[in-house]
Coordinates of C-alpha atoms in Angstrom, one line a residue:
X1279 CA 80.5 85.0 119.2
X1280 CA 79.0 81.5 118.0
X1281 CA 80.8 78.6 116.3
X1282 CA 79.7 76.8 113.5
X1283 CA 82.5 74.0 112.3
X1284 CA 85.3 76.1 110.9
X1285 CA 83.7 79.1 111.1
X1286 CA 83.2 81.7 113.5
X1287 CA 80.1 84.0 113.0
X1288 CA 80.6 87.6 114.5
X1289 CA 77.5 89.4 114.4
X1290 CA 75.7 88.1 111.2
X1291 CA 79.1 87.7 109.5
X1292 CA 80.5 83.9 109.2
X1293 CA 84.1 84.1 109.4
X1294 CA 86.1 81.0 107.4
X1295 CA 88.9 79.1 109.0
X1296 CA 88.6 81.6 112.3
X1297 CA 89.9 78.1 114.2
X1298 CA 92.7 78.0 112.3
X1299 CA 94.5 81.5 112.8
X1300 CA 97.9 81.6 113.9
X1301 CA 97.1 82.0 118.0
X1302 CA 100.5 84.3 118.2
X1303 CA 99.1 87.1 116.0
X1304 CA 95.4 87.1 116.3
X1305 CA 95.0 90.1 118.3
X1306 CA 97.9 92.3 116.6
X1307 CA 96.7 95.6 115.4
X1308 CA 94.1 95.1 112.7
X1309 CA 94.7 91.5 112.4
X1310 CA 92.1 90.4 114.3
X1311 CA 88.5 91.8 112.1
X1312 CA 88.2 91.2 108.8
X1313 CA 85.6 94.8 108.8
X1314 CA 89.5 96.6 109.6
X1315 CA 90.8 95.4 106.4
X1316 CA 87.3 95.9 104.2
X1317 CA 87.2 99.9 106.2
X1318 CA 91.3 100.6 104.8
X1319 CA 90.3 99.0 101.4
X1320 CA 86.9 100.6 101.1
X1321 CA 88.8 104.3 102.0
X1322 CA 92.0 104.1 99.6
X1323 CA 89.3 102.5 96.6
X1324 CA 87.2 105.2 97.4
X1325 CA 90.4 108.0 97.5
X1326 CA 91.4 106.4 93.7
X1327 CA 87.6 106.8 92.8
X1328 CA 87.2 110.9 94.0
X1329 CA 90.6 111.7 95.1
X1330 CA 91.7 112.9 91.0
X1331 CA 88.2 114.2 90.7
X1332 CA 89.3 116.2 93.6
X1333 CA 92.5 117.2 93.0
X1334 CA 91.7 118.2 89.2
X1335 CA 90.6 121.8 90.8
X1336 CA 94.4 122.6 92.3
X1337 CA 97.6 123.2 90.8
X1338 CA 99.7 119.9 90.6
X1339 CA 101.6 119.7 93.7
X1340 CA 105.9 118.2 93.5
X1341 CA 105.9 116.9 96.9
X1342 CA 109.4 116.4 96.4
X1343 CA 110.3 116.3 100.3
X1344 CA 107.2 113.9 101.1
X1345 CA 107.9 111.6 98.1
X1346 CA 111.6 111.5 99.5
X1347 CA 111.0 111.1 103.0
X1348 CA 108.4 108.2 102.3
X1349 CA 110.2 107.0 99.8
X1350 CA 113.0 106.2 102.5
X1351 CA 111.1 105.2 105.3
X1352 CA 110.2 102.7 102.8
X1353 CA 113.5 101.7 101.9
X1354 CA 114.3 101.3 105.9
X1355 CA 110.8 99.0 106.6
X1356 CA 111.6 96.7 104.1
X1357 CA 115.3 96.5 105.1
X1358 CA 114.0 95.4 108.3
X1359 CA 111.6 92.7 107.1
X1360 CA 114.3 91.3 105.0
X1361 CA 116.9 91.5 107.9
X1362 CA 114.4 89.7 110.3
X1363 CA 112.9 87.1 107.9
X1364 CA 116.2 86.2 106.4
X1365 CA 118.0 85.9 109.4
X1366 CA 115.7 84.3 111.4
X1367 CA 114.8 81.7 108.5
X1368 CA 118.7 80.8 108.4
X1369 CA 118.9 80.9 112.8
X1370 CA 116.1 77.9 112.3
X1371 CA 117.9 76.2 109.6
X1372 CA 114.5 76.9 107.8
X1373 CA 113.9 74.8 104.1
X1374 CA 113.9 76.9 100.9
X1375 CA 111.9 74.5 99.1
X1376 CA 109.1 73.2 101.7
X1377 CA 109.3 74.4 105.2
X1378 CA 106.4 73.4 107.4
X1379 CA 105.0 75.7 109.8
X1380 CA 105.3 76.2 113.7
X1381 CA 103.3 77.5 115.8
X1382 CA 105.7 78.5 118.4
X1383 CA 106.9 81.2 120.6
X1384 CA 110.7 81.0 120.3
X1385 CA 112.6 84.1 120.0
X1386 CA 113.5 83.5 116.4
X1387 CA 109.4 82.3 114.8
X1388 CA 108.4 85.7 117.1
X1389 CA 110.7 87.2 114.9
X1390 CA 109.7 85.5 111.5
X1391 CA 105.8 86.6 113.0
X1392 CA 106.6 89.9 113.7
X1393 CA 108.2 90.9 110.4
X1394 CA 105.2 89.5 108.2
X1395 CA 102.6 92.1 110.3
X1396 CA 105.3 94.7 109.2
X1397 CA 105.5 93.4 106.1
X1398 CA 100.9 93.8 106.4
X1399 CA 101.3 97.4 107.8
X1400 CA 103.9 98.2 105.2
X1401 CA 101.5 97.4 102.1
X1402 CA 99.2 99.8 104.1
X1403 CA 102.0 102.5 104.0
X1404 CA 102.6 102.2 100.5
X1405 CA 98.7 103.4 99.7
X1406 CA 100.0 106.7 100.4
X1407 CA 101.9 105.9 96.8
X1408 CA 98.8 106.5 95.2
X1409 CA 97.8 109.6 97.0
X1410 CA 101.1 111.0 95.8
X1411 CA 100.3 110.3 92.4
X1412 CA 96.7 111.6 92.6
X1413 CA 98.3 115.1 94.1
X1414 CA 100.7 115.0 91.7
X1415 CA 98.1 114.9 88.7
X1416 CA 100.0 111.5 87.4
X1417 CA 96.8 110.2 85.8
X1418 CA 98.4 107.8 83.8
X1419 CA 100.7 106.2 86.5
X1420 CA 97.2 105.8 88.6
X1421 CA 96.9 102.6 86.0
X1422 CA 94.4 99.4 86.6
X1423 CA 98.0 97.3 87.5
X1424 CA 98.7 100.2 90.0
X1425 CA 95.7 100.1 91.8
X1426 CA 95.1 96.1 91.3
X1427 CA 98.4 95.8 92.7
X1428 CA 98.3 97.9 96.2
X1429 CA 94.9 96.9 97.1
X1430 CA 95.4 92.8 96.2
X1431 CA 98.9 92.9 98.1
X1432 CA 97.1 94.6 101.1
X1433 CA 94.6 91.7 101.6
X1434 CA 97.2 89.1 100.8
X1435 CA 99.9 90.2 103.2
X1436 CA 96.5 90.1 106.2
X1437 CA 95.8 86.7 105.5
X1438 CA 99.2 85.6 105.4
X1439 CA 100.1 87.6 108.9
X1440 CA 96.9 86.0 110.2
X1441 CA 97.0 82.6 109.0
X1442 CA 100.1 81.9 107.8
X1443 CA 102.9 84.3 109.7
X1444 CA 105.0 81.2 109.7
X1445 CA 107.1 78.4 107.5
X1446 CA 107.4 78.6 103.7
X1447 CA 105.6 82.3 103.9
X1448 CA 108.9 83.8 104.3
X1449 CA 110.3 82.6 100.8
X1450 CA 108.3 85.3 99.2
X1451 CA 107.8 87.3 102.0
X1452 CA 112.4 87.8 101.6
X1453 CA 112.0 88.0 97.8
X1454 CA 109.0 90.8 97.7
X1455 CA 110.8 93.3 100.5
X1456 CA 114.6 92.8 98.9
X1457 CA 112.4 94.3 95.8
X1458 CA 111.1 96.9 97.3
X1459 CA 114.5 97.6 99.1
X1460 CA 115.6 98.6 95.2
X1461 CA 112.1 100.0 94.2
X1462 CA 111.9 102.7 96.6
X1463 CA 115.9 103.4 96.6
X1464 CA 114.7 104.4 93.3
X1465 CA 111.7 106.6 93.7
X1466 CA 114.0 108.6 96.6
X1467 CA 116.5 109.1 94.1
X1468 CA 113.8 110.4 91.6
X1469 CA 112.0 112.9 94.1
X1470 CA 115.3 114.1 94.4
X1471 CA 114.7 116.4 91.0
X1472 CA 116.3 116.9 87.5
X1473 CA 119.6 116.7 89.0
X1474 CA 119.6 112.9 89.6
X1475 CA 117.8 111.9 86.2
X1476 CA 121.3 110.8 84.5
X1477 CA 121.8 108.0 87.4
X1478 CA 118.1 107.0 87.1
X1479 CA 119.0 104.9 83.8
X1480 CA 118.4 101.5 85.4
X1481 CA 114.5 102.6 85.1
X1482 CA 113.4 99.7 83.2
X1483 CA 115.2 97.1 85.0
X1484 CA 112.6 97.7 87.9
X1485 CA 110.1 96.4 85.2
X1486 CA 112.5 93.5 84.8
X1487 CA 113.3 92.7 88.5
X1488 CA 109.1 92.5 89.3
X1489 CA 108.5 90.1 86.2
X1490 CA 111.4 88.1 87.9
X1491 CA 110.1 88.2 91.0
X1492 CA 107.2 86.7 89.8
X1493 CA 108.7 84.1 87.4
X1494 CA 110.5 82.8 90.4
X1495 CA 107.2 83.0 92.6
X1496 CA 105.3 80.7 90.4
X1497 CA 108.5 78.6 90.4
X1498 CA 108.8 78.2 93.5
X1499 CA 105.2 77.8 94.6
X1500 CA 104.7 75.0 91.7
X1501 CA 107.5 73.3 93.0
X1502 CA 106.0 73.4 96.5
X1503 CA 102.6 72.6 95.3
X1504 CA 104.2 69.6 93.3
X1505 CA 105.9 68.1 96.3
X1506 CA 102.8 68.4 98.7
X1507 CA 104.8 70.7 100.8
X1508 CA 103.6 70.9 103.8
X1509 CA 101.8 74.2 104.3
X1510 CA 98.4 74.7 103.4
X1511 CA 98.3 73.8 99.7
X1512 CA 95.0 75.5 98.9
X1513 CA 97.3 78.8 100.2
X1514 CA 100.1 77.6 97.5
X1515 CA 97.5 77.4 95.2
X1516 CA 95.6 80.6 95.9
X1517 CA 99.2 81.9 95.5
X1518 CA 100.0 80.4 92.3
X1519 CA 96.6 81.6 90.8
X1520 CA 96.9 85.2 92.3
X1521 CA 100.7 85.7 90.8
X1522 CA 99.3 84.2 87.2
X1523 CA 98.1 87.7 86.3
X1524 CA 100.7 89.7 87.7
X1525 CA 103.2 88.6 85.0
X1526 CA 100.5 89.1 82.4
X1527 CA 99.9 93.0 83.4
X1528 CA 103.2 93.8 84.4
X1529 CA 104.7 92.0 80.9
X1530 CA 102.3 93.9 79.1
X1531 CA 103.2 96.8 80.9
X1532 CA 107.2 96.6 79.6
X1533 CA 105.8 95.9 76.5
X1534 CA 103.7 99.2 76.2
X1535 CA 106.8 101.3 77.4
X1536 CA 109.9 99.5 76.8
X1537 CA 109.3 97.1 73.7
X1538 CA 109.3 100.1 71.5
X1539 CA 111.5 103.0 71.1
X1540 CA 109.5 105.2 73.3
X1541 CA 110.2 108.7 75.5
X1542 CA 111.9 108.1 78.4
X1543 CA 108.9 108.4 81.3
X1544 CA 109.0 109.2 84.8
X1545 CA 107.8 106.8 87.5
X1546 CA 106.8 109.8 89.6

């Protein structure tokens, strides 16, 4: 393996900032190789490219029991990553508006570490979202948002569990798993069948608590930006940039279902 500057070449591959990894979780499972992350993407792009081409032969499947199952497992990851980041943020006395990062092996930053590669793995899990659909025959739900949305996240939460595992990271890191703590409560209830639809009203308000999410994202990450907090800034700005078109699709998305009078849908 040669090095060149601030980059590391494996093989004929030049690998940016390879120096400036965070030492702690460098050799996690796939953390480490960049060609780990670009096999998992490459094979659920590939499943949303065949998989409904596929499918289209069989009978629509309900899955109810799967779709519940995951659906909690879900619910309890992202319980955990909230648990761990927001307790160990508050143990450290950590900043909400710029906290800088640390490299260090106390108990509590292990912790902090440790809960952003679940918070990687668990944006892996959540591909199997789109699997269900594609069984399912939910062509419409397998949208470009949907699909923009898992595979983006996926590469996001690696660079942030490699690089960045540490600091003002958790700030979103809290916000995004507390959403998904009420996302999938949701979708469990759902797969639960007809029975459940009358206390599935709160629907749209899932809609709602995303656009918030990133409304207070871009907030927050101007603010930091602004300041010169200090964590990487061209990461607060890569940030910024990546959540501009997240409030875009997903406010377009209310618009198309909500904005109107319009049938009430199912998510799943």
């Amino acid at each position: 393996m040669a090095h060149h500057g601030n980059e590391t070449t494996i093989g004929s591959y030049r690998y940016p900032f390879e120096d400036l990894v965070d030492e702690r979780t460098r050799t996690w499972p796939l953390v480490e190789s960049p060609w780990n992350v670009a096999a998992i993407l490459a094979l659920y792009l590939l499943m949303v490219l065949f998989g409904p081409k596929w499918a289209a032969r069989y009978k629509p499947l309900q899955l109810r029991v799967p779709l519940f199952c995951h659906s909690l497992a879900m619910v309890l990851l992202n319980a955990h990553i909230w648990v761990e980041l927001f307790t160990a943020s508050r143990a450290l006395d950590y900043s909400f508006a710029c906290q800088p990062c640390r490299v260090s092996y106390s108990p509590h930053e292990m912790r902090i570490a440790a809960a952003f590669w679940w918070f990687y793995i668990s944006k892996i899990l959540e591909f199997a979202d789109t699997a269900f659909f594609i069984l399912r025959h939910k062509w419409r739900q397998l949208s470009f948002l949907h699909v923009y949305h898992h595979s983006s996240m996926f590469v996001m939460c690696w660079i942030t569990v490699k690089w960045l595992p540490t600091g003002s990271s958790y700030v979103l890191g809290t916000i995004n798993s507390l959403v998904h703590i009420i996302m999938y409560s949701y979708y469990a209830m759902s797969a639960l069948g007809p029975r459940f639809q009358k206390f599935l009203w709160w629907k749209r308000y899932l809609t709602v608590l995303q656009l918030i999410q990133f409304a207070v994202g871009l907030l927050w990450l101007g603010q930091a930006i602004a300041r010169g907090c200090a964590v990487d800034t061209g990461f607060l700005f890569v940030n910024f940039v990546y959540l501009v078109p997240f409030v875009i699709l997903f406010g377009r998305f209310y618009r198309n279902n909500y904005g109107t009078p319009v049938e009430s849908k199912k998510i799943k």
